[in-house]
Amino acid sequence: MSRPEHLAPAEVFYNEAEAVKYAQSSRMINIQTKMSERALEILNFPEEDGPKLILDVGCGTGLSGAVLEKAGHFWIGLDISKNMLEVEKERGSSSGDTLEWDMGDGLSFRPGLFDGVISISALQWLCNADKSWHKPIPRINRFFETLYMSLVRGGKAVFQFYPENPQQMELLTSAALRAGFTGGVLVDFPNSTRAKKYFLVLFAGRVAGQEMPAAVGVEESETVRYDKRRTQRNRKGKGRKGQYKSREWILNKKERMRQQGKKTARDSKYTGRRRKDKF
């Protein structure tokens, strides 16, 4: 399945029809709501401190803003897609202020305005050169430098994103650290293909008691059970085409290797035959 950022720039990909579909999809609403709730949990604002002002980068149709508002916070959202913002206004389900803005152009807010920042499924778009004059590295640097200035000292930013590869993750993380942030990447459910989620957690300046939050789904007991099930499945040969290392299994594997263009020995009547012990 193609990644959206490979198909078209965000302001083109999220046209009017796509924006409406995004806002009406129960699956998308559920996913965005859960990830926004998790981002807010990572921000971990003490209840006794009262409401906070939070910046929502890539706010889209306001699904994440609704979560912030439900928790009693104020928010300002920015998004590059005019269609997504128009759908957000039509929904009228939140009272946050929104503006059409390209985060790669940097932020123009006054210093220390925001107590925190969240971003859901938007950060990876910065790694693309959607226009002829776009240079991803300077755009990424500009974004994090201006974001750092927009946060109060000790403020926290949480970006849920989908890195395409380890190099992209390193590019974004190193740019944030050069801008003055501390922190790193938090991975929830690292052993799960479907549930795994990446969060870039950043701190604007050091304050007492500041530390990276714990990931979800990495309890030792759960990891042991997962590894045990996987080992048992491999031993029994379940989920494979043919018994493990049987003739059928070997022929299927060799065929896959040929399709990948790898050099493979020819098949014969001896393929998969068990060898007698030498002694």
CSV table of C-alpha atoms in Angstrom, one decimal:
chain,number,residue,atom,x,y,z
A,1,MET,CA,0.0,0.0,0.0
A,2,SER,CA,1.4,3.4,-1.0
A,3,ARG,CA,2.1,6.0,1.6
A,4,PRO,CA,0.0,9.2,1.2
A,5,GLU,CA,3.0,11.4,1.1
A,6,HIS,CA,4.3,9.5,-1.9
A,7,LEU,CA,1.1,10.1,-3.9
A,8,ALA,CA,0.8,13.9,-3.7
A,9,PRO,CA,1.5,16.9,-1.5
A,10,ALA,CA,-0.8,17.1,1.5
A,11,GLU,CA,-2.8,20.0,0.3
A,12,VAL,CA,-3.5,18.1,-3.0
A,13,PHE,CA,-3.9,14.6,-1.5
A,14,TYR,CA,-6.5,15.8,1.0
A,15,ASN,CA,-8.9,17.4,-1.5
A,16,GLU,CA,-12.5,18.1,-0.7
A,17,ALA,CA,-13.7,14.5,-1.2
A,18,GLU,CA,-10.8,13.0,0.8
A,19,ALA,CA,-11.3,15.4,3.6
A,20,VAL,CA,-15.0,14.6,3.9
A,21,LYS,CA,-14.2,10.8,3.8
A,22,TYR,CA,-11.5,11.3,6.5
A,23,ALA,CA,-13.9,13.1,8.8
A,24,GLN,CA,-16.7,10.6,8.3
A,25,SER,CA,-14.7,7.3,8.6
A,26,SER,CA,-15.5,5.6,11.9
A,27,ARG,CA,-12.2,3.7,11.6
A,28,MET,CA,-10.2,6.9,11.1
A,29,ILE,CA,-12.0,8.7,13.9
A,30,ASN,CA,-11.3,5.8,16.3
A,31,ILE,CA,-7.6,5.7,15.4
A,32,GLN,CA,-7.1,9.4,15.5
A,33,THR,CA,-8.9,9.7,18.8
A,34,LYS,CA,-6.9,6.9,20.5
A,35,MET,CA,-3.6,8.3,19.3
A,36,SER,CA,-4.5,11.8,20.4
A,37,GLU,CA,-5.5,10.5,23.9
A,38,ARG,CA,-2.1,8.7,24.0
A,39,ALA,CA,-0.3,11.9,23.0
A,40,LEU,CA,-2.1,13.8,25.8
A,41,GLU,CA,-1.3,11.1,28.2
A,42,ILE,CA,2.4,11.4,27.3
A,43,LEU,CA,2.2,15.2,27.8
A,44,ASN,CA,1.1,14.4,31.3
A,45,PHE,CA,-0.1,17.7,32.5
A,46,PRO,CA,-0.9,17.7,36.3
A,47,GLU,CA,-4.7,18.2,36.8
A,48,GLU,CA,-4.0,20.8,39.6
A,49,ASP,CA,-2.3,23.1,37.1
A,50,GLY,CA,-5.5,23.8,35.3
A,51,PRO,CA,-6.1,24.2,31.5
A,52,LYS,CA,-3.1,24.5,29.1
A,53,LEU,CA,-2.7,26.1,25.7
A,54,ILE,CA,-1.7,23.4,23.2
A,55,LEU,CA,-0.6,23.7,19.6
A,56,ASP,CA,-1.9,20.9,17.3
A,57,VAL,CA,0.4,20.6,14.3
A,58,GLY,CA,-1.4,19.0,11.4
A,59,CYS,CA,-4.8,19.4,13.1
A,60,GLY,CA,-6.7,18.2,10.0
A,61,THR,CA,-10.5,18.0,10.6
A,62,GLY,CA,-10.1,18.7,14.4
A,63,LEU,CA,-10.3,15.1,15.7
A,64,SER,CA,-7.3,15.6,17.9
A,65,GLY,CA,-8.5,19.1,18.9
A,66,ALA,CA,-11.7,17.6,20.2
A,67,VAL,CA,-9.7,15.3,22.5
A,68,LEU,CA,-7.8,18.3,23.9
A,69,GLU,CA,-11.0,20.2,24.4
A,70,LYS,CA,-12.7,17.3,26.2
A,71,ALA,CA,-9.7,17.2,28.6
A,72,GLY,CA,-10.4,20.9,29.4
A,73,HIS,CA,-7.5,22.5,27.4
A,74,PHE,CA,-7.4,25.3,24.9
A,75,TRP,CA,-5.8,24.7,21.5
A,76,ILE,CA,-4.7,26.3,18.3
A,77,GLY,CA,-4.4,24.1,15.2
A,78,LEU,CA,-2.5,24.5,11.9
A,79,ASP,CA,-2.7,22.5,8.8
A,80,ILE,CA,-1.6,22.9,5.2
A,81,SER,CA,-4.8,21.5,3.7
A,82,LYS,CA,-7.5,24.1,3.3
A,83,ASN,CA,-10.1,21.4,2.6
A,84,MET,CA,-9.4,19.7,5.9
A,85,LEU,CA,-9.8,23.0,7.8
A,86,GLU,CA,-13.1,23.7,6.1
A,87,VAL,CA,-14.4,20.3,7.1
A,88,GLU,CA,-13.3,21.1,10.7
A,89,LYS,CA,-15.3,24.4,10.6
A,90,GLU,CA,-18.4,22.6,9.2
A,91,ARG,CA,-18.2,20.0,11.9
A,92,GLY,CA,-18.3,22.7,14.6
A,93,SER,CA,-17.5,20.2,17.2
A,94,SER,CA,-14.7,22.2,18.8
A,95,SER,CA,-13.9,25.8,19.6
A,96,GLY,CA,-10.1,25.8,18.8
A,97,ASP,CA,-8.6,28.4,16.5
A,98,THR,CA,-7.2,27.1,13.2
A,99,LEU,CA,-5.0,28.5,10.5
A,100,GLU,CA,-3.8,27.3,7.1
A,101,TRP,CA,0.0,27.0,7.4
A,102,ASP,CA,2.9,24.9,6.1
A,103,MET,CA,4.9,23.8,9.1
A,104,GLY,CA,8.0,23.6,6.9
A,105,ASP,CA,7.9,27.4,6.7
A,106,GLY,CA,8.5,27.6,10.4
A,107,LEU,CA,6.2,29.0,13.1
A,108,SER,CA,5.5,32.7,13.8
A,109,PHE,CA,4.1,32.6,17.3
A,110,ARG,CA,5.5,34.7,20.1
A,111,PRO,CA,8.1,33.0,22.3
A,112,GLY,CA,6.9,30.9,25.1
A,113,LEU,CA,3.2,30.9,24.0
A,114,PHE,CA,2.4,27.2,24.2
A,115,ASP,CA,2.5,24.9,27.2
A,116,GLY,CA,2.6,21.8,25.0
A,117,VAL,CA,2.4,20.5,21.4
A,118,ILE,CA,0.8,17.4,19.9
A,119,SER,CA,0.9,16.2,16.3
A,120,ILE,CA,-0.8,13.1,14.9
A,121,SER,CA,0.4,11.5,11.6
A,122,ALA,CA,1.9,14.7,10.2
A,123,LEU,CA,5.6,14.9,10.9
A,124,GLN,CA,6.7,12.5,8.2
A,125,TRP,CA,5.4,14.8,5.5
A,126,LEU,CA,8.3,17.2,6.3
A,127,CYS,CA,10.7,14.7,4.8
A,128,ASN,CA,9.3,15.2,1.3
A,129,ALA,CA,10.2,17.8,-1.3
A,130,ASP,CA,6.7,18.5,-2.6
A,131,LYS,CA,7.7,21.6,-4.6
A,132,SER,CA,10.8,22.4,-6.7
A,133,TRP,CA,12.1,24.8,-4.1
A,134,HIS,CA,11.6,22.6,-1.1
A,135,LYS,CA,14.7,21.3,0.6
A,136,PRO,CA,13.6,18.9,3.4
A,137,ILE,CA,16.6,19.3,5.7
A,138,PRO,CA,16.4,23.2,6.0
A,139,ARG,CA,12.6,22.9,6.3
A,140,ILE,CA,12.9,20.4,9.1
A,141,ASN,CA,15.5,22.5,10.9
A,142,ARG,CA,13.4,25.7,10.6
A,143,PHE,CA,10.4,23.9,12.0
A,144,PHE,CA,12.1,22.6,15.1
A,145,GLU,CA,14.0,25.8,15.8
A,146,THR,CA,10.8,27.9,15.7
A,147,LEU,CA,8.9,25.3,17.6
A,148,TYR,CA,11.4,25.4,20.4
A,149,MET,CA,11.0,29.2,20.7
A,150,SER,CA,7.2,28.8,20.8
A,151,LEU,CA,7.2,26.6,23.9
A,152,VAL,CA,7.5,27.6,27.5
A,153,ARG,CA,10.6,26.4,29.3
A,154,GLY,CA,10.0,22.8,30.3
A,155,GLY,CA,7.2,22.5,27.7
A,156,LYS,CA,6.8,19.2,26.0
A,157,ALA,CA,6.0,18.2,22.4
A,158,VAL,CA,4.6,14.8,21.3
A,159,PHE,CA,4.7,13.8,17.7
A,160,GLN,CA,3.0,10.6,16.6
A,161,PHE,CA,4.4,9.8,13.2
A,162,TYR,CA,5.1,7.0,10.7
A,163,PRO,CA,8.8,7.0,9.8
A,164,GLU,CA,9.5,5.3,6.5
A,165,ASN,CA,12.8,4.0,7.5
A,166,PRO,CA,15.4,4.3,10.4
A,167,GLN,CA,17.2,7.0,8.4
A,168,GLN,CA,14.1,9.2,8.4
A,169,MET,CA,13.7,8.7,12.1
A,170,GLU,CA,17.3,9.7,12.7
A,171,LEU,CA,16.9,12.8,10.5
A,172,LEU,CA,13.9,14.1,12.4
A,173,THR,CA,15.3,13.3,15.9
A,174,SER,CA,18.8,14.7,15.3
A,175,ALA,CA,17.2,18.0,13.9
A,176,ALA,CA,15.1,18.3,17.0
A,177,LEU,CA,18.1,17.8,19.3
A,178,ARG,CA,20.2,20.4,17.3
A,179,ALA,CA,17.4,22.9,17.8
A,180,GLY,CA,17.8,22.6,21.6
A,181,PHE,CA,15.3,19.9,22.5
A,182,THR,CA,16.0,16.9,24.7
A,183,GLY,CA,14.1,13.6,24.5
A,184,GLY,CA,13.9,10.8,21.9
A,185,VAL,CA,11.6,8.2,20.2
A,186,LEU,CA,9.1,6.2,22.2
A,187,VAL,CA,7.7,3.1,20.7
A,188,ASP,CA,4.5,1.6,21.9
A,189,PHE,CA,3.8,-2.2,21.3
A,190,PRO,CA,7.2,-2.7,19.6
A,191,ASN,CA,6.6,-6.5,19.1
A,192,SER,CA,3.3,-5.9,17.2
A,193,THR,CA,3.2,-5.2,13.5
A,194,ARG,CA,-0.3,-3.6,13.5
A,195,ALA,CA,-0.3,-1.9,16.9
A,196,LYS,CA,3.2,-0.5,16.9
A,197,LYS,CA,3.2,3.3,17.2
A,198,TYR,CA,6.1,5.8,17.1
A,199,PHE,CA,6.2,9.0,19.2
A,200,LEU,CA,8.9,11.6,19.1
A,201,VAL,CA,8.8,13.0,22.6
A,202,LEU,CA,10.7,16.3,23.1
A,203,PHE,CA,11.4,18.6,26.0
A,204,ALA,CA,12.1,22.3,25.6
A,205,GLY,CA,14.7,22.9,28.3
A,206,ARG,CA,15.6,20.8,31.3
A,207,VAL,CA,13.5,21.0,34.5
A,208,ALA,CA,13.6,19.0,37.7
A,209,GLY,CA,12.0,15.5,37.5
A,210,GLN,CA,11.9,15.5,33.7
A,211,GLU,CA,12.2,12.0,32.2
A,212,MET,CA,11.0,10.0,29.2
A,213,PRO,CA,7.6,8.4,29.7
A,214,ALA,CA,7.2,4.6,29.7
A,215,ALA,CA,6.2,2.8,26.5
A,216,VAL,CA,3.0,0.8,26.4
A,217,GLY,CA,3.0,-2.9,25.5
A,218,VAL,CA,6.6,-3.7,26.5
A,219,GLU,CA,6.0,-5.4,29.9
A,220,GLU,CA,8.5,-8.2,30.4
A,221,SER,CA,5.9,-10.9,31.0
A,222,GLU,CA,4.1,-9.9,27.7
A,223,THR,CA,7.3,-10.0,25.8
A,224,VAL,CA,8.1,-13.5,27.1
A,225,ARG,CA,4.7,-14.8,26.3
A,226,TYR,CA,4.9,-13.4,22.8
A,227,ASP,CA,8.4,-14.9,22.2
A,228,LYS,CA,7.2,-18.3,23.6
A,229,ARG,CA,4.2,-18.4,21.3
A,230,ARG,CA,6.4,-17.5,18.3
A,231,THR,CA,8.9,-20.3,19.2
A,232,GLN,CA,6.2,-22.9,19.6
A,233,ARG,CA,4.6,-21.9,16.3
A,234,ASN,CA,8.0,-22.2,14.5
A,235,ARG,CA,8.6,-25.7,16.1
A,236,LYS,CA,5.2,-27.0,15.0
A,237,GLY,CA,5.5,-25.5,11.6
A,238,LYS,CA,2.1,-23.8,11.8
A,239,GLY,CA,1.4,-20.9,9.5
A,240,ARG,CA,3.8,-22.3,6.9
A,241,LYS,CA,3.2,-23.9,3.5
A,242,GLY,CA,4.3,-27.4,4.4
A,243,GLN,CA,6.2,-28.8,7.4
A,244,TYR,CA,9.2,-26.8,8.4
A,245,LYS,CA,12.2,-27.8,6.2
A,246,SER,CA,10.2,-30.4,4.4
A,247,ARG,CA,10.5,-30.8,0.7
A,248,GLU,CA,7.4,-28.7,0.1
A,249,TRP,CA,8.7,-25.9,2.4
A,250,ILE,CA,12.1,-25.9,0.7
A,251,LEU,CA,10.6,-25.7,-2.8
A,252,ASN,CA,8.4,-22.8,-1.8
A,253,LYS,CA,11.3,-20.9,-0.3
A,254,LYS,CA,13.5,-21.5,-3.4
A,255,GLU,CA,10.7,-20.2,-5.6
A,256,ARG,CA,10.4,-17.0,-3.5
A,257,MET,CA,14.1,-16.5,-3.8
A,258,ARG,CA,14.0,-16.9,-7.6
A,259,GLN,CA,11.2,-14.3,-7.8
A,260,GLN,CA,13.5,-11.9,-5.9
A,261,GLY,CA,16.2,-12.5,-8.4
A,262,LYS,CA,18.5,-14.4,-6.1
A,263,LYS,CA,20.8,-17.2,-7.3
A,264,THR,CA,19.2,-20.5,-6.3
A,265,ALA,CA,20.3,-24.2,-6.9
A,266,ARG,CA,18.2,-26.1,-9.3
A,267,ASP,CA,15.5,-28.5,-8.0
A,268,SER,CA,16.1,-32.2,-8.1
A,269,LYS,CA,14.9,-35.5,-6.7
A,270,TYR,CA,17.3,-35.0,-3.9
A,271,THR,CA,15.8,-31.6,-2.8
A,272,GLY,CA,14.5,-31.9,0.8
A,273,ARG,CA,15.8,-35.4,1.2
A,274,ARG,CA,17.1,-36.2,4.7
A,275,ARG,CA,20.8,-37.1,4.7
A,276,LYS,CA,22.0,-40.1,6.5
A,277,ASP,CA,24.2,-39.7,9.5
A,278,LYS,CA,27.9,-40.1,8.7
A,279,PHE,CA,28.5,-42.2,11.8
